[in-house]
Tab-separated table of C-alpha atoms and ligand atoms in Angstrom:
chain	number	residue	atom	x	y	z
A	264	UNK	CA	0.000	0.000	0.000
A	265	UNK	CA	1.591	3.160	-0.968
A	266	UNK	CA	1.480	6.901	0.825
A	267	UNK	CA	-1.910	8.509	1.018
A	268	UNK	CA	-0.710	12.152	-0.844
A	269	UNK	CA	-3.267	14.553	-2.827
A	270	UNK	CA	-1.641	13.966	-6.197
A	271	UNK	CA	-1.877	10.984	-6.310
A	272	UNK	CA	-5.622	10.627	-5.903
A	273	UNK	CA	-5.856	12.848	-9.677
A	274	UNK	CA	-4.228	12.317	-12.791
A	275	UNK	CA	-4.523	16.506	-13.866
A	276	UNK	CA	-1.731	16.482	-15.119
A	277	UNK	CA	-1.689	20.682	-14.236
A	278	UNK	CA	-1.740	19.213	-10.744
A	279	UNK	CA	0.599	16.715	-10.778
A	280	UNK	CA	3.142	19.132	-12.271
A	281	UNK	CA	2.427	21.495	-9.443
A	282	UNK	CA	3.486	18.496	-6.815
A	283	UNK	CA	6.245	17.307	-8.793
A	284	UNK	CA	7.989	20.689	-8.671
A	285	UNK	CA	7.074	21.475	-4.949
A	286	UNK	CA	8.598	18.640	-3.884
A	287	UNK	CA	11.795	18.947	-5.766
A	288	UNK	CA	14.571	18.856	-2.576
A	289	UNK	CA	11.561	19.739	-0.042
A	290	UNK	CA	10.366	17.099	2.030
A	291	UNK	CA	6.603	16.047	1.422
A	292	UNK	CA	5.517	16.862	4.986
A	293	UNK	CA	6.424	20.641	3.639
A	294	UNK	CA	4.870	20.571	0.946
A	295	UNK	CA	1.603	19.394	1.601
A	296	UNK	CA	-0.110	22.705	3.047
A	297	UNK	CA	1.970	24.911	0.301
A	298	UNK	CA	0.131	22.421	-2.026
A	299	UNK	CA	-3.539	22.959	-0.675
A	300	UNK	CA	-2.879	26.497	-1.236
A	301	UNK	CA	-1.490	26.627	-4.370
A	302	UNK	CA	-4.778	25.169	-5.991
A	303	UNK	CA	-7.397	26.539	-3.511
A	304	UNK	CA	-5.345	29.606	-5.037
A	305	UNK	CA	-5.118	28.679	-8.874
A	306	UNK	CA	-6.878	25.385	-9.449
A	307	UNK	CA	-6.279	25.306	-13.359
A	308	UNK	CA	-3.597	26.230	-15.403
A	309	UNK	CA	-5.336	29.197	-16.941
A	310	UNK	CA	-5.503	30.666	-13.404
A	311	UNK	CA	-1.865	30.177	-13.143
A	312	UNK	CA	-0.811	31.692	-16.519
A	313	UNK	CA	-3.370	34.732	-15.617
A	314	UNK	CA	-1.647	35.318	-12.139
A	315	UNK	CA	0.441	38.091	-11.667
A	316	UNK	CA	4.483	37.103	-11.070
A	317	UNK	CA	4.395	38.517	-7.736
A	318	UNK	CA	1.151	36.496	-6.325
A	319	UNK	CA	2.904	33.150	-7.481
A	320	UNK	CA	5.780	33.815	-5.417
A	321	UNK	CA	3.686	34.972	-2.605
A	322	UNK	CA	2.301	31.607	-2.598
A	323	UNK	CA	5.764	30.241	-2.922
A	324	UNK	CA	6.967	32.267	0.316
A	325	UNK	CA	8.931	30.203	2.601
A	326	UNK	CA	9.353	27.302	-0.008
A	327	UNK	CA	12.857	28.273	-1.300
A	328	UNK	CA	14.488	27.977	-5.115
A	329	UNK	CA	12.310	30.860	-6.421
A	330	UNK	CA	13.274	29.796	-9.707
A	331	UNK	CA	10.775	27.317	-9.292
A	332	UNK	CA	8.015	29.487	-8.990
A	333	UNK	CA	9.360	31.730	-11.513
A	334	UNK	CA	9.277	29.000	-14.317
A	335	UNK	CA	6.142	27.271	-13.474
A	336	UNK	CA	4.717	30.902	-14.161
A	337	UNK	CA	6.550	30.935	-17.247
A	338	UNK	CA	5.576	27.359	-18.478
A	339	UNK	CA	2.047	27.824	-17.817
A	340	UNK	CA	2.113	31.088	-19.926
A	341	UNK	CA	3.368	29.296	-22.685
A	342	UNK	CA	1.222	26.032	-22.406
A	343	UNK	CA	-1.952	28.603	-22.497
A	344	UNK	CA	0.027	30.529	-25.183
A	345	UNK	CA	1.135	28.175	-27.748
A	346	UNK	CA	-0.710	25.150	-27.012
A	347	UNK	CA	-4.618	26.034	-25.342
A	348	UNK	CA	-3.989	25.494	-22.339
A	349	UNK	CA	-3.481	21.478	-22.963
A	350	UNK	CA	-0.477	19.851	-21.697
A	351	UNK	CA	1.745	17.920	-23.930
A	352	UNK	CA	1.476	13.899	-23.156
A	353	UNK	CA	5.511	12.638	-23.847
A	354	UNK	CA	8.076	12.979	-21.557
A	355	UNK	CA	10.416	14.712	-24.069
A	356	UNK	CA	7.667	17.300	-25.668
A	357	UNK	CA	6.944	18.122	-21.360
A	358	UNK	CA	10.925	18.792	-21.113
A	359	UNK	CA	11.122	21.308	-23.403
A	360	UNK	CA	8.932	24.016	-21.160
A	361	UNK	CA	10.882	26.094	-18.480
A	362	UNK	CA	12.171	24.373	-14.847
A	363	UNK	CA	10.301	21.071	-16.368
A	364	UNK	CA	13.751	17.916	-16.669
A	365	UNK	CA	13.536	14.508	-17.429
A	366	UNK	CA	12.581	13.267	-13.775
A	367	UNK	CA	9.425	15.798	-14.044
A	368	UNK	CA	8.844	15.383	-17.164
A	369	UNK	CA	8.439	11.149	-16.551
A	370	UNK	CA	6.885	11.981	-13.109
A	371	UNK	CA	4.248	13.509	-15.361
A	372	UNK	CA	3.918	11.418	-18.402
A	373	UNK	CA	3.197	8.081	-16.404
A	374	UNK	CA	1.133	10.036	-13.768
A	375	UNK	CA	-1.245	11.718	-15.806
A	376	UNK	CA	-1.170	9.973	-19.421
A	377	UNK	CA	-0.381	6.591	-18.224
A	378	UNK	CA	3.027	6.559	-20.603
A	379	UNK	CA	5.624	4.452	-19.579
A	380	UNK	CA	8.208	7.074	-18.991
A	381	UNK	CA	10.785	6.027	-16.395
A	382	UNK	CA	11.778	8.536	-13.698
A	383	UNK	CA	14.857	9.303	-11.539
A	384	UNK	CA	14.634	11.236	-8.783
A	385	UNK	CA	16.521	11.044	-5.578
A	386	UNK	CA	14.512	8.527	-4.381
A	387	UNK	CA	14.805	6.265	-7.555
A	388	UNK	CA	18.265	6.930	-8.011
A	389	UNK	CA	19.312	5.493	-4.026
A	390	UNK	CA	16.761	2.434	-4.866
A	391	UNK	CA	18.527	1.183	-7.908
A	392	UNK	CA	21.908	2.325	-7.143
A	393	UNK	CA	21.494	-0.049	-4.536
A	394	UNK	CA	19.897	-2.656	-5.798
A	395	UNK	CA	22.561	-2.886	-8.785
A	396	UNK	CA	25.337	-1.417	-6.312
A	397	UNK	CA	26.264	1.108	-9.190
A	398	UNK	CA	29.585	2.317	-7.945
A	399	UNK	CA	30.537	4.636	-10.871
A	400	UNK	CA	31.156	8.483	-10.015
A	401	UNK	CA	28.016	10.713	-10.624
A	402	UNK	CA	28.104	11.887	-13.891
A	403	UNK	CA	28.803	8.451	-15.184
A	404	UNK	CA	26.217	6.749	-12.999
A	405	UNK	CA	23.087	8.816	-14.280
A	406	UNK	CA	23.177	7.099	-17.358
A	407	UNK	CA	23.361	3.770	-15.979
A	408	UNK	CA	20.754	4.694	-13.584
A	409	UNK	CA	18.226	5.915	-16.295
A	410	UNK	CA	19.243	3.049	-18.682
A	411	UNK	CA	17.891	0.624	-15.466
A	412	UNK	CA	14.966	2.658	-14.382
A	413	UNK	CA	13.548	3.159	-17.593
A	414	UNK	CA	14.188	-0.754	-18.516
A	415	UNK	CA	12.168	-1.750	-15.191
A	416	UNK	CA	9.331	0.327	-15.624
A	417	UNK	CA	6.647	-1.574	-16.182
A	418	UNK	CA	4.631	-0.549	-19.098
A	419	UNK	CA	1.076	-1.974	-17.667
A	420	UNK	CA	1.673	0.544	-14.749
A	421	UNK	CA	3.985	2.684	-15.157
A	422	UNK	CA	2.227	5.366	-12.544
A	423	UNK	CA	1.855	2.831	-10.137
A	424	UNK	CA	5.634	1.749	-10.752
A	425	UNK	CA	7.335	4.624	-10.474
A	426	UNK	CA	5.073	5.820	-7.089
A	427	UNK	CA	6.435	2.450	-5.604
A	428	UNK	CA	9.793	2.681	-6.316
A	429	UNK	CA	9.695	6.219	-5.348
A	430	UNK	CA	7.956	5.365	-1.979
A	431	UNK	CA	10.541	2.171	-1.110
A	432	UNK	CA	13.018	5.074	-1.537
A	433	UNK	CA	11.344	7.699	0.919
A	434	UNK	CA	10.321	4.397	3.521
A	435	UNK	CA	12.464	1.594	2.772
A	436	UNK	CA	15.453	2.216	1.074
A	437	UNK	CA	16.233	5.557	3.690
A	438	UNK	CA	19.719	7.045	2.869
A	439	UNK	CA	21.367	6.448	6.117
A	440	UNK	CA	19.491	3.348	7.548
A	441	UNK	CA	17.951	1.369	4.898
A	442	UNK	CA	15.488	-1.781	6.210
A	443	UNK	CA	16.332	-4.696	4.190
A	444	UNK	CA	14.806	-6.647	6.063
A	445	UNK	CA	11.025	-5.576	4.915
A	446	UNK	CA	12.377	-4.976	1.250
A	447	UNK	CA	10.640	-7.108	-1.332
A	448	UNK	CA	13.698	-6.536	-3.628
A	449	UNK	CA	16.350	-8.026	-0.157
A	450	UNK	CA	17.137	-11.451	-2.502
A	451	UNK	CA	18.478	-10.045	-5.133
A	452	UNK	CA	20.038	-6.880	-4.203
A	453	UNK	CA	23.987	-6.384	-4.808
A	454	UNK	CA	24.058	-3.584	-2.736
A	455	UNK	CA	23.006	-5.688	0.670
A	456	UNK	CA	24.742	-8.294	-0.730
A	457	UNK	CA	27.710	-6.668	-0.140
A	458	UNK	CA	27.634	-5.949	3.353
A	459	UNK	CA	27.327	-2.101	3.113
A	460	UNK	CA	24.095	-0.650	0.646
A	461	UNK	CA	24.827	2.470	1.683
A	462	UNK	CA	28.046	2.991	-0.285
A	463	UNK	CA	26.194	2.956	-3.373
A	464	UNK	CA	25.463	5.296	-5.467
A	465	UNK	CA	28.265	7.250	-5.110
A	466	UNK	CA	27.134	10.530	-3.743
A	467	UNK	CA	28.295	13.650	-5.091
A	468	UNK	CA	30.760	15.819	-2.966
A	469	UNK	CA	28.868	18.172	-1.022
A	470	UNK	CA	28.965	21.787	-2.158
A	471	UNK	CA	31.023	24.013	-0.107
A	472	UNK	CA	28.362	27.290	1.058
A	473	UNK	CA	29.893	30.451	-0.038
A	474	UNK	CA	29.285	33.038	2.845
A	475	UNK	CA	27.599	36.184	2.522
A	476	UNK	CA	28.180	38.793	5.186
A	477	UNK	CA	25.898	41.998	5.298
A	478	UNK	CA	24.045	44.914	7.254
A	479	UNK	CA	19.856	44.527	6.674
A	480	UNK	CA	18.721	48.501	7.060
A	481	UNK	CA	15.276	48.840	8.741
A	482	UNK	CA	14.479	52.424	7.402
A	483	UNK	CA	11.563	54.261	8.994
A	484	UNK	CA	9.583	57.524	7.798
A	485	UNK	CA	6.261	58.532	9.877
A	486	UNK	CA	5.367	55.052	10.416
A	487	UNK	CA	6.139	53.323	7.373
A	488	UNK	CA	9.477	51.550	6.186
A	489	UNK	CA	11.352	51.166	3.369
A	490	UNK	CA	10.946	47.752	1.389
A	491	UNK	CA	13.307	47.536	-1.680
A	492	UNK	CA	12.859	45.077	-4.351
A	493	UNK	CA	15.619	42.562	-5.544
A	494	UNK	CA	16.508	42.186	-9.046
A	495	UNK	CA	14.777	40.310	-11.524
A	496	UNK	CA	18.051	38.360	-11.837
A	497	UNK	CA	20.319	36.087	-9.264
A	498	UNK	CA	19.903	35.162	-5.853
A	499	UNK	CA	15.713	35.410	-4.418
A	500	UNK	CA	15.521	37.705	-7.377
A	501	UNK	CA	11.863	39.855	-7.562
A	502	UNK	CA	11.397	39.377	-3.660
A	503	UNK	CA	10.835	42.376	-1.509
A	504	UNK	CA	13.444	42.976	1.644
A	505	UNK	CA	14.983	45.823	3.964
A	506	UNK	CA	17.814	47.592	1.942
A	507	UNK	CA	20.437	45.168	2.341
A	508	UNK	CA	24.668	46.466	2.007
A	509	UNK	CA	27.195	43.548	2.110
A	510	UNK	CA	30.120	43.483	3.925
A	511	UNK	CA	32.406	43.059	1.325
A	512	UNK	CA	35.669	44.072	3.035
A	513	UNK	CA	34.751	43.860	6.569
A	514	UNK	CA	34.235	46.844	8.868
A	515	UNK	CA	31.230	48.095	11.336
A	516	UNK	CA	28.052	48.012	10.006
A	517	UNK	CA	27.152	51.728	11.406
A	518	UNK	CA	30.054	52.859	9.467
A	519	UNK	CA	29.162	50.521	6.060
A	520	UNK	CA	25.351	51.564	6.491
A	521	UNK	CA	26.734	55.521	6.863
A	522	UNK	CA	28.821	55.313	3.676
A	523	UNK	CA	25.794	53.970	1.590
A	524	UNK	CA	22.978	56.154	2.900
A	525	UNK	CA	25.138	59.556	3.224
A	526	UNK	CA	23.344	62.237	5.643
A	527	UNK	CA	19.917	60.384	5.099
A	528	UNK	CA	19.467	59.045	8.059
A	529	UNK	CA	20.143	59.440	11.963
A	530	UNK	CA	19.158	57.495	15.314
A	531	UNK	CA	20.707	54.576	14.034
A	532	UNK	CA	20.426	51.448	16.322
A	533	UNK	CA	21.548	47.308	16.403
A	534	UNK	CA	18.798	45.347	16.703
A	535	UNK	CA	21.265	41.673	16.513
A	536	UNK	CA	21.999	39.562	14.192
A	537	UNK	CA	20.221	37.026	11.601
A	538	UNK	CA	21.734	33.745	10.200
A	539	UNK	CA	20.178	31.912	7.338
A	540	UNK	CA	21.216	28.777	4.894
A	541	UNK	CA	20.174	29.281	1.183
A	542	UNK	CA	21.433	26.113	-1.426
A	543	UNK	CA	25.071	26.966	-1.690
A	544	UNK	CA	25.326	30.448	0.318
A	545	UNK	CA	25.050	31.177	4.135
A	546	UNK	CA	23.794	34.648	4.740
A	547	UNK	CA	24.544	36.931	7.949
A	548	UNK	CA	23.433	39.803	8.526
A	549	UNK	CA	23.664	42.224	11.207
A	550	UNK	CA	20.629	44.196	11.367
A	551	UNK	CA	19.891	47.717	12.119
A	552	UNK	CA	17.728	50.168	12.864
A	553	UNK	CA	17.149	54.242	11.570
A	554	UNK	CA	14.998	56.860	11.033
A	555	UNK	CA	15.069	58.653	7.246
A	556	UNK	CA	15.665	62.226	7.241
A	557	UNK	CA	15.720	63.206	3.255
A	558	UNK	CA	13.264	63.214	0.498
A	559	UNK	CA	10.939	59.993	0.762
A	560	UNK	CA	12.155	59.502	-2.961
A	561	UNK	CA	15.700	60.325	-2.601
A	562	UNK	CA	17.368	56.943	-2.644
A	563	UNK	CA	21.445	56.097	-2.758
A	564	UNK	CA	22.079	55.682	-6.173
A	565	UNK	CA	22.577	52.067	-5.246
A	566	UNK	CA	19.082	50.801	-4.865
A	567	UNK	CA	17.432	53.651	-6.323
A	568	UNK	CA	17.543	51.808	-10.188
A	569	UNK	CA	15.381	49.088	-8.016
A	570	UNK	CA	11.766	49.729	-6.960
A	571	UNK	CA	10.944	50.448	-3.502
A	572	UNK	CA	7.395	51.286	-1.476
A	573	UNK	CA	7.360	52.715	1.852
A	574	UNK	CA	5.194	50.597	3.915
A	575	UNK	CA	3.512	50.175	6.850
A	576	UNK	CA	4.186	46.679	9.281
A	577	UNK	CA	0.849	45.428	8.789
A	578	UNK	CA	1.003	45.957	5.228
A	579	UNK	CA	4.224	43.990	4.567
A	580	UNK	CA	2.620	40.457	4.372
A	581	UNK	CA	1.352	41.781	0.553
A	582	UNK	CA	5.008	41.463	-0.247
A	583	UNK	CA	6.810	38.159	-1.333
A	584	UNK	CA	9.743	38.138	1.274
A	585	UNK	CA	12.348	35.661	1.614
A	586	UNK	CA	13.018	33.593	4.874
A	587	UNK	CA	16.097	35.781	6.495
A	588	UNK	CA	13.445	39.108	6.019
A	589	UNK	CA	10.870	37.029	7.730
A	590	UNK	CA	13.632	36.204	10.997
A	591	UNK	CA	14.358	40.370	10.525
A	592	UNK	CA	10.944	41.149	11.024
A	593	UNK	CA	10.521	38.926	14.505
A	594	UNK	CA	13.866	41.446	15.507
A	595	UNK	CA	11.407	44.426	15.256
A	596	UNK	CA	8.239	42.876	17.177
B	1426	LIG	FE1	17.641	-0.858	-0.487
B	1426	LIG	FE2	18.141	-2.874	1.183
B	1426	LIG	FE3	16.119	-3.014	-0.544
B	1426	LIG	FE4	18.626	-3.155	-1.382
B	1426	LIG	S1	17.597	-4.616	-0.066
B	1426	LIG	S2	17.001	-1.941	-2.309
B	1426	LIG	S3	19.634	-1.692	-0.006
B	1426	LIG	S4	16.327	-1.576	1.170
C-alpha cells in the first residue's frame, strides 16, 4: 500500500506538475499545506498563466528555489500561449517548457497519461543504485541509472511503478538506515549483498556554502518603512526585503550603512543579528535600525535603479519576502 498524498488521488496532469515541482529537494511533509494552497489559489492552469508574477511567489513564500516558482509561471504562460492550455502527453515534448527535466517530465507522463516514462529522482536513483550497487562516479552513474529505471518500468503501470519505487526510496530504502529486512527486492540486491548498501550510489561531494556577510537597514519615515525590491536576476531575485549592504571588506556596520545612505538618516540602532542557509550560500546579517531624514524619494544611487514602497508593518505580508526578512521582522516585534 503506498502513501496517502493529494496527487496521487488525480491524474490533472496541471496538478501533478504542481506536486512534482514542490517537492523537488523539499520534504513532502512541507509541501503538503503549500500544495492545498497553491490550488485553492489557482486550481487550473489558466488561473496560473493569468496570475500576476508577484502572487505566485507569494504563494511560494517560505518554499525556497524561487526559480521554481518563476518558471512554473513561465511554463504555464506558454502552455496557455502556444498550445490552449493542454499539456503535452511525452516525456520529451513536457521537457522542453521552463524548470520542467527529465525526472518531471516522466513523473508527469506516467502520472497523468499513463506513458511508460521512467523517472529518476533522488529517491529512484538510491533504490537502484542499490539494488545494482552502481559504484561509478556521478556523472557516469546517471546514465546507468536511467538506462535501469527506464528498462524496469513496467509498461502496464507505469504510474503505479514509479510511485512504488519512489515510496521504497522515501520508507524503505532511507539514505542512512535502509530496512532490508522488509524490502521485497532483499534477494536479489547487490548492494546488501555486499555488506554495506549504503556505499552505493556514489554521492556527489557536497557543495562548499559560499558566505555572505551583510548589514539589513530597517528604514523608517512617519510610520512606514522602506521595502526595496531585488533584481529580476540572481539570488531570491523579484522578492521584496529591507535595503540590504554587504560586507564586502569587513568593517562596522554603522560605518558601512553611513557610507551607503550619506546624511539620510540618523538614530541609528543594532537590533542583533540574523543567520540563514540558502542552497550553496550562508547569509549573515547584522541588522539595524534608523529613522530617514531626506526626500521619501531620494534613494542612494545604489538601490534607487530598483523599486521600492514605503510601507507600513501590517502591510508587509502583501510582499513576497524571503526567509532571512521574515527572521528580521521577529527582531522588530
Ligand atoms: Fe535498499 Fe536494502 Fe532493498 Fe537493497 S535490499 S534496495 S539496499 S532496502
Amino acid at each position: 500500500m503506498g502513501r496517502d498524498l493529494p496527487w496521487r488521488r488525480t491524474r490533472d496532469p496541471y496538478a501533478i506538475w504542481i506536486s512534482e515541482i514542490m517537492l523537488q529537494q523539499t520534504q513532502v511533509k512541507t509541501v503538503l499545506p503549500y500544495y492545498q494552497r497553491w490550488l485553492a489559489a489557482l486550481p487550473t492552469i489558466a488561473d496560473l498563466a493569468a496570475a500576476e508574477l508577484e502572487a505566485v511567489l507569494k504563494l511560494w513564500e517560505g518554499l525556497g528555489y524561487y526559480t521554481r516558482a518563476r518558471n512554473l509561471h513561465k511554463a504555464a504562460q506558454a502552455i496557455v500561449k502556444e498550445h490552449g492550455g493542454v499539456f503535452s502527453e511525452t516525456a520529451q515534448q513536457l521537457q522542453a517548457l521552463p524548470g520542467i527535466g527529465r525526472s518531471t517530465a516522466g513523473a508527469i507522463a506516467s502520472s497523468a497519461f499513463g506513458r511508460c516514462e521512467a523517472i529518476l529522482d533522488a529517491n529512484v536513483r538510491r533504490v537502484l543504485g542499490r539494488l545494482f550497487a552502481v559504484d561509478d562516479q556521478p556523472t557516469q552513474a546517471a546514465a546507468k541509472l536511467w538506462n535501469l529505471s527506464q528498462r524496469l518500468v513496467d509498461p502496464e503501470a507505469p504510474h503505479n511503478f514509479n510511485q512504488a519505487l519512489m515510496d521504497l526510496g522515501a520508507t524503505v530504502c532511507t539514505a542512512n538506515s535502509p530496512k532490508c529486512l522488509l524490502c521485497p527486492w532483499q534477494a536479489d540486491c547487490l548492494g546488501r549483498r555486499s555488506g554495506d548498501p549504503t556505499r552505493f550510489p556514489v554521492r556527489p561531494a557536497r557543495a562548499v556554502r559560499s558566505k555572505i556577510t551583510g548589514v539589513s537597514v530597517v528604514i523608517e519615515r512617519q510610520g512606514k518603512f522602506l521595502l526595496i525590491r531585488r533584481p529580476e536576476q540572481g539570488l531570491l531575485a523579484g522578492l521584496w526585503e529591507f535595503p540590504f549592504v554587504e560586507l564586502a571588506c569587513g568593517g562596522e556596520p554603522e560605518e558601512i550603512v553611513r557610507i551607503a545612505f550619506g546624511n539620510r538618516l540618523e538614530s541609528l540602532e543594532r537590533l542583533g543579528r540574523v543567520e540563514h542557509e540558502f542552497t550553496h550560500r550562508h547569509l549573515t546579517a547584522q541588522v539595524l535600525r534608523a529613522q530617514w531624514i531626506a526626500a521619501p524619494a531620494a534613494l542612494p544611487k545604489v538601490f534607487d535603479c530598483r523599486e521600492h514602497t514605503w510601507q507600513p508593518p501590517e502591510c508587509w505580508l502583501e510582499f513576497p519576502m524571503p526567509g532571512y526578512v521574515h527572521k528580521t521582522c521577529k527582531l522588530l516585534q
